[in-house]
GROMACS .gro file of C-alpha atoms in nm:
model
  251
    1UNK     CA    1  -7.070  -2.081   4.123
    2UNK     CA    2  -6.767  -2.229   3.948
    3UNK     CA    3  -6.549  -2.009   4.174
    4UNK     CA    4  -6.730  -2.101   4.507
    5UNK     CA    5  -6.688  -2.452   4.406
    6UNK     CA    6  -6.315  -2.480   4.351
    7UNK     CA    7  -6.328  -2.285   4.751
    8UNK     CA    8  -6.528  -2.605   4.854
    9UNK     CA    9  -6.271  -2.817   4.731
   10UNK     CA   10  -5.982  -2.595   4.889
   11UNK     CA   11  -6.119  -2.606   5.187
   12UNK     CA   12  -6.162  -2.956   5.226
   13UNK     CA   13  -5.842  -3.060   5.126
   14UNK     CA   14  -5.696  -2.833   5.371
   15UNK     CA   15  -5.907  -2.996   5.632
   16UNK     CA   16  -5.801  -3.367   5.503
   17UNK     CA   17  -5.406  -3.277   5.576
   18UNK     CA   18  -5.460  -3.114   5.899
   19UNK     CA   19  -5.706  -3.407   6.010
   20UNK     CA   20  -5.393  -3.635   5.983
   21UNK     CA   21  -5.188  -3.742   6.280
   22UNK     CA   22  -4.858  -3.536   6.323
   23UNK     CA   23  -4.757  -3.821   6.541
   24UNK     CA   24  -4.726  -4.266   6.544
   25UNK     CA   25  -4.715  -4.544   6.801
   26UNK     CA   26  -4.610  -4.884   6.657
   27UNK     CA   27  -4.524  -5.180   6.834
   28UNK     CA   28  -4.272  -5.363   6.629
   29UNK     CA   29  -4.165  -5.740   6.726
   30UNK     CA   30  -4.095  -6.056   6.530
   31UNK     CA   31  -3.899  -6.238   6.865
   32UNK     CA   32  -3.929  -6.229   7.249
   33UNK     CA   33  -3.760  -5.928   7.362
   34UNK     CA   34  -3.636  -5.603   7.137
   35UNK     CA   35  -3.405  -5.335   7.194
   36UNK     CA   36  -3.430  -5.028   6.965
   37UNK     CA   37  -3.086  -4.875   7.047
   38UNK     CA   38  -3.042  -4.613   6.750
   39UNK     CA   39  -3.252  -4.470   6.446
   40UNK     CA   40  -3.162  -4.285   6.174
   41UNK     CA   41  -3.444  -4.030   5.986
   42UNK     CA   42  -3.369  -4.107   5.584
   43UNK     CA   43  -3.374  -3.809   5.269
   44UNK     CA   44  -3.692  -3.967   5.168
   45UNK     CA   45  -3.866  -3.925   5.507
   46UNK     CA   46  -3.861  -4.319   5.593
   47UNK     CA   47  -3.595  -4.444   5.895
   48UNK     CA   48  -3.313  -4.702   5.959
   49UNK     CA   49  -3.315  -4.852   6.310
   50UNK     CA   50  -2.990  -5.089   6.488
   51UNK     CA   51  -3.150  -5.322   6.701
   52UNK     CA   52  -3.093  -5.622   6.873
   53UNK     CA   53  -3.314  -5.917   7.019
   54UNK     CA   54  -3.372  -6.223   7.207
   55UNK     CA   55  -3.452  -6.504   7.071
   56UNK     CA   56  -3.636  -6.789   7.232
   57UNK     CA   57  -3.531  -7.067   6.944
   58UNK     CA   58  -3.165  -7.045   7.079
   59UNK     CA   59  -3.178  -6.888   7.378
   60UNK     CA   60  -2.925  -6.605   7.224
   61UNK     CA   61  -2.937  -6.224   7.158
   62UNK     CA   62  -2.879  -6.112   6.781
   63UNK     CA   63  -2.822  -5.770   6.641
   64UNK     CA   64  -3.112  -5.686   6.332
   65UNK     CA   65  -3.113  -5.417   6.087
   66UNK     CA   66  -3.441  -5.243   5.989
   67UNK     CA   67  -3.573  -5.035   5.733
   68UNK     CA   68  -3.906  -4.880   5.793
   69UNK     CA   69  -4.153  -4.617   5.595
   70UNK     CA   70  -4.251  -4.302   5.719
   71UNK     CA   71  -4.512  -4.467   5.891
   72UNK     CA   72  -4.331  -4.698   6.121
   73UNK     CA   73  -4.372  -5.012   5.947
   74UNK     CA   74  -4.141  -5.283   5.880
   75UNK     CA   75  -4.064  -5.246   5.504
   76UNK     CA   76  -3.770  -5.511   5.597
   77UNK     CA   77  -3.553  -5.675   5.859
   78UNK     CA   78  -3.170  -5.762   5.800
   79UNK     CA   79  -3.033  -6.021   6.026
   80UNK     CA   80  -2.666  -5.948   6.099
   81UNK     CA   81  -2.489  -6.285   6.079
   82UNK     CA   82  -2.214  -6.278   6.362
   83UNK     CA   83  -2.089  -6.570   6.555
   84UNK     CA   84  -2.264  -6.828   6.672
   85UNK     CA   85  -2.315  -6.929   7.058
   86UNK     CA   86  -2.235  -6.559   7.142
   87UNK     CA   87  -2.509  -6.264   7.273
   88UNK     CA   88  -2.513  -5.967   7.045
   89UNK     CA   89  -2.549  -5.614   7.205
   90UNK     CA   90  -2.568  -5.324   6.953
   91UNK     CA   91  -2.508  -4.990   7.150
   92UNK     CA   92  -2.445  -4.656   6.899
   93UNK     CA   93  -2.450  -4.591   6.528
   94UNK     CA   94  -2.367  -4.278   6.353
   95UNK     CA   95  -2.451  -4.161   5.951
   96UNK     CA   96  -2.104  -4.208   5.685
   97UNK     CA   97  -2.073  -4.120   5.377
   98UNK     CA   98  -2.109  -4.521   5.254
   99UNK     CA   99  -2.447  -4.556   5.504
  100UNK     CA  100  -2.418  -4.636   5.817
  101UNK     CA  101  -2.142  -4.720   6.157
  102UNK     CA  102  -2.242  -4.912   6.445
  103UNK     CA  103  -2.055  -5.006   6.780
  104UNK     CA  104  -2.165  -5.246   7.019
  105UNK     CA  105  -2.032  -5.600   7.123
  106UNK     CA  106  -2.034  -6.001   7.154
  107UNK     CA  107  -2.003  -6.170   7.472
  108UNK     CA  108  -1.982  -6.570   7.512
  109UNK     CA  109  -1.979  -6.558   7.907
  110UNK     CA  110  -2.002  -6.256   8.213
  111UNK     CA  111  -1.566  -6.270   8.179
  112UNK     CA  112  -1.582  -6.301   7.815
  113UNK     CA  113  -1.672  -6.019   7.532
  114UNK     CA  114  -1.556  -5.862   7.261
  115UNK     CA  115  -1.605  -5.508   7.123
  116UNK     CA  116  -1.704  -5.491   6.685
  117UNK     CA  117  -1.735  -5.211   6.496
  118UNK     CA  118  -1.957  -5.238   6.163
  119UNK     CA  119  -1.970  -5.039   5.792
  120UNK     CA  120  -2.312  -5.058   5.645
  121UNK     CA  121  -2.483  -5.007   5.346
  122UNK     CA  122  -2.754  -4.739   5.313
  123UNK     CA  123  -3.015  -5.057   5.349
  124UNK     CA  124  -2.756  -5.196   5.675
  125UNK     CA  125  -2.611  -5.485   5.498
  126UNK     CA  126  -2.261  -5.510   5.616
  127UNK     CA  127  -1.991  -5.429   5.423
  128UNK     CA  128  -1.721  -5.501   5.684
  129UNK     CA  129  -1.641  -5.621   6.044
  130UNK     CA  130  -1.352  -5.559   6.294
  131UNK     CA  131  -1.298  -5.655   6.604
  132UNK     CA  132  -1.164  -5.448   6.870
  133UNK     CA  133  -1.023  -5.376   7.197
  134UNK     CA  134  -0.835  -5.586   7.474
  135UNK     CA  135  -0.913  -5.922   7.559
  136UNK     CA  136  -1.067  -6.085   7.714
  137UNK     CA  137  -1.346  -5.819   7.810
  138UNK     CA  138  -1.377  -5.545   7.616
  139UNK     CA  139  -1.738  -5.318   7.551
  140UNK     CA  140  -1.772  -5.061   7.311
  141UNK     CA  141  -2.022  -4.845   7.430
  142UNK     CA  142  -1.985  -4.514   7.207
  143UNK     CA  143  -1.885  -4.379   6.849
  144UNK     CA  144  -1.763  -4.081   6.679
  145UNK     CA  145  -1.600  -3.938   6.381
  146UNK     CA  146  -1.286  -3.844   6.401
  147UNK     CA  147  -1.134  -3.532   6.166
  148UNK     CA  148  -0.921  -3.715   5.980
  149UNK     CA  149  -1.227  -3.954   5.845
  150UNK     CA  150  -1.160  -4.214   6.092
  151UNK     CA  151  -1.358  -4.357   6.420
  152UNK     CA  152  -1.319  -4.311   6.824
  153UNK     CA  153  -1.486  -4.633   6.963
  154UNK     CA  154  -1.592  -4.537   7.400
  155UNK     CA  155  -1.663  -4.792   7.629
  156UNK     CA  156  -1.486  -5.019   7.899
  157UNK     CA  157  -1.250  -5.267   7.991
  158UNK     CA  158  -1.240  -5.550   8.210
  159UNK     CA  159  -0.855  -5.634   8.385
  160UNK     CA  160  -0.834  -5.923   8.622
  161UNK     CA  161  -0.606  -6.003   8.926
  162UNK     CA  162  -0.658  -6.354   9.048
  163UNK     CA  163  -1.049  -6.401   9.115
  164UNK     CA  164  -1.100  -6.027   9.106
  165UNK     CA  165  -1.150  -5.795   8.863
  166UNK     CA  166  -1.221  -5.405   8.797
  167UNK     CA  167  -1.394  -5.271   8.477
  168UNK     CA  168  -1.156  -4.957   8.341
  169UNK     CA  169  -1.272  -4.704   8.057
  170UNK     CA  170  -1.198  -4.727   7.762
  171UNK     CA  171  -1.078  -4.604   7.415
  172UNK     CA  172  -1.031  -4.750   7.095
  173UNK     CA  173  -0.904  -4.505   6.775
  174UNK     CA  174  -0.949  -4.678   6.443
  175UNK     CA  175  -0.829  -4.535   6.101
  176UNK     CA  176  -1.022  -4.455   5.824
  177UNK     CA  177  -0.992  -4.809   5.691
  178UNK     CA  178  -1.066  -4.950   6.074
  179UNK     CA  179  -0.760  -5.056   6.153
  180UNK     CA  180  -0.675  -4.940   6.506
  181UNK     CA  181  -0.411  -4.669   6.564
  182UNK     CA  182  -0.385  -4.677   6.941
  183UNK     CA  183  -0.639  -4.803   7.238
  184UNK     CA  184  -0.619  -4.705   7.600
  185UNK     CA  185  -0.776  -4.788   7.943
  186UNK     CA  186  -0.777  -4.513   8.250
  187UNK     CA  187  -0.699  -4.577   8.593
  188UNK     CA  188  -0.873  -4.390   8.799
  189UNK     CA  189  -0.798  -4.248   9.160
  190UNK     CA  190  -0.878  -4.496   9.423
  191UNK     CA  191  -1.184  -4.286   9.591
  192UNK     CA  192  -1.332  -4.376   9.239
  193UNK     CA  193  -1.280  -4.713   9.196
  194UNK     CA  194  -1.276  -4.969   9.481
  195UNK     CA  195  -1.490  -5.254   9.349
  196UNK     CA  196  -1.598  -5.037   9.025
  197UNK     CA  197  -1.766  -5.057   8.697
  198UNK     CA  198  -1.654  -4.747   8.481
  199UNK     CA  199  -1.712  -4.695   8.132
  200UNK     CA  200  -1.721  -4.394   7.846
  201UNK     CA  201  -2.043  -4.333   7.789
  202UNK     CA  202  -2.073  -4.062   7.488
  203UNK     CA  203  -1.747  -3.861   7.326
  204UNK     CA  204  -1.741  -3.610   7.091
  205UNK     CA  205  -1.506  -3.459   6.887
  206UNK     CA  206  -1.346  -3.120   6.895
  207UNK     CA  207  -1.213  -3.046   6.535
  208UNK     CA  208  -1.043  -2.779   6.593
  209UNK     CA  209  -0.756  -2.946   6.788
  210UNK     CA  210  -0.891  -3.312   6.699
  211UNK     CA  211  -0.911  -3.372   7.081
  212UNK     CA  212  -1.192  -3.497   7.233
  213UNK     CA  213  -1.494  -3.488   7.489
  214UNK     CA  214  -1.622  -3.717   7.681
  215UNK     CA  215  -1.813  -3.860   7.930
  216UNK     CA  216  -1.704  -4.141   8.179
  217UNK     CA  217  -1.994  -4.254   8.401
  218UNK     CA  218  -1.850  -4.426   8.756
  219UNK     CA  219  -1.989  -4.666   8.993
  220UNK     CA  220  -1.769  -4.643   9.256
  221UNK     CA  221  -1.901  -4.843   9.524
  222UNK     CA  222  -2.178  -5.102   9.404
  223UNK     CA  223  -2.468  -5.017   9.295
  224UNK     CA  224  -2.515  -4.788   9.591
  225UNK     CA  225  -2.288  -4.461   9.406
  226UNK     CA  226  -2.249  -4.364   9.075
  227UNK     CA  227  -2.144  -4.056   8.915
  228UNK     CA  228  -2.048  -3.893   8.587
  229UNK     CA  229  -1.702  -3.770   8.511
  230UNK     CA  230  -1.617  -3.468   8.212
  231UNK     CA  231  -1.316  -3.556   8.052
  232UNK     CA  232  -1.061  -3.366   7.746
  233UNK     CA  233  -0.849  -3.572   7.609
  234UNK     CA  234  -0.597  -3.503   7.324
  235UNK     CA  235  -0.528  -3.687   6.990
  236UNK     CA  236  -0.288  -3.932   7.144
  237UNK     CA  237  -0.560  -4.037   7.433
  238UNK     CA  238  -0.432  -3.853   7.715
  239UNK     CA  239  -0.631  -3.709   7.960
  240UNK     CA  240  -0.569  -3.308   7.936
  241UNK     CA  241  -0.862  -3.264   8.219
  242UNK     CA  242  -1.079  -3.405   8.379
  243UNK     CA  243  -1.347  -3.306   8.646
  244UNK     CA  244  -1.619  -3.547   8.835
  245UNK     CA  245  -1.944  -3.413   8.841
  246UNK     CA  246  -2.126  -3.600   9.126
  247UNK     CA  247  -2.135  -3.598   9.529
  248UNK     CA  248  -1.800  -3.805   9.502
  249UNK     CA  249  -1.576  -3.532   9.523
  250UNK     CA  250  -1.793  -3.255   9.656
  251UNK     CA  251  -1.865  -3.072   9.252
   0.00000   0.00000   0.00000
């Protein structure tokens, strides 16, 4: 009996653990509109997410921090103080050795932004700032490590002439201590850029020559084309190749 007992008990714990949910839906808002751009699964099973929002009180975006269980729930919300009268847009994080490195940018008006770059703590306090790129619009849109422990920053650039103006990719390479060791915008060829909004959208890092991948997505003509161009590029930023994948140029 004792033996047919402890069986019982086996057998209904095994039926309690496969009874639970494998998966969660939560719905997480404290303000009017929320972007979850990046999340990070922790050791202990709970997850760090970059966010940013819109806030109805001041009629601003604001980049938040937050930390939730395993569960999905808020355990808390960090509030990344940047300045004032400008919209925050976090875009890409990755995992460091100190916690955590986010990209993303500020703008104060459409002609007007400014790319940042972020070291956080494990819990995404900040432990430092810079501010990147060309004035006086300038996105960072991507991040990734670079071999030498420091950062390649992707995203775009935008270059007046009189009223006009075209948006160019762009690169930013920081140092290990975020201090930038060269930046670099790409002209394209004409029959990709009349009117155009280009940007580096993801880049990744080839170690074993510390050049680079990457991804440059083009909207040549409006919003009626876009396309998606593969790119190498060495350590200095030069383009080694570079092919267009897209109806643009017949690939």
């Amino acid at each position: 009996m004792k033996k047919l007992f402890l069986l019982a008990i086996s057998l209904s714990s095994c039926l309690i653990l496969t009874a639970q949910p494998k998966y969660f839906e939560k719905s997480l808002a404290w303000e009017e509109i929320h972007n979850g751009r990046v999340i990070f699964e922790k050791a202990d099973g709970n997850f760090f997410v970059a966010c940013d929002v819109y806030s109805l009180d001041n009629n601003s975006w604001h980049q938040y921090n937050l930390n939730l269980d395993k569960f999905g729930n808020i355990v808390d919300n960090i509030h990344l103080d940047l300045p004032n009268g400008y919209g925050v847009a976090v875009i890409d994080g990755i995992t460091t050795e100190y916690g955590y490195a986010t990209v993303g940018y500020i703008v104060n008006q459409p002609s007007t932004s400014q790319a940042y770059f972020l070291r956080l703590t494990p819990d995404g306090a900040i432990i430092d700032t810079f501010w990147v790129g060309q004035l006086p619009a300038a996105l960072s849109y991507t991040l990734s490590r670079t071999p030498d422990g420091g950062y390649m920053l992707g995203g775009s650039v935008r270059q007046y002439s009189g009223n006009n103006f075209t948006t160019y990719p762009y690169l930013i390479r920081l140092n290990e201590q975020g201090e930038v060791v060269w930046d670099s915008d790409y002209t394209l060829p004409s029959i990709y850029c009349n009117s155009c909004i280009n940007t580096f959208a993801d880049i990744i890092t080839n170690e074993s020559d510390s050049s680079y991948y990457a991804i440059m997505m083009l909207n040549a003509y409006g919003d009626e084309t876009s396309d998606a161009m593969w790119c190498h590029i060495d350590s200095a930023g030069n383009i080694i190749d570079q092919r267009l994948i897209g109806s643009l140029g017949g690939q």
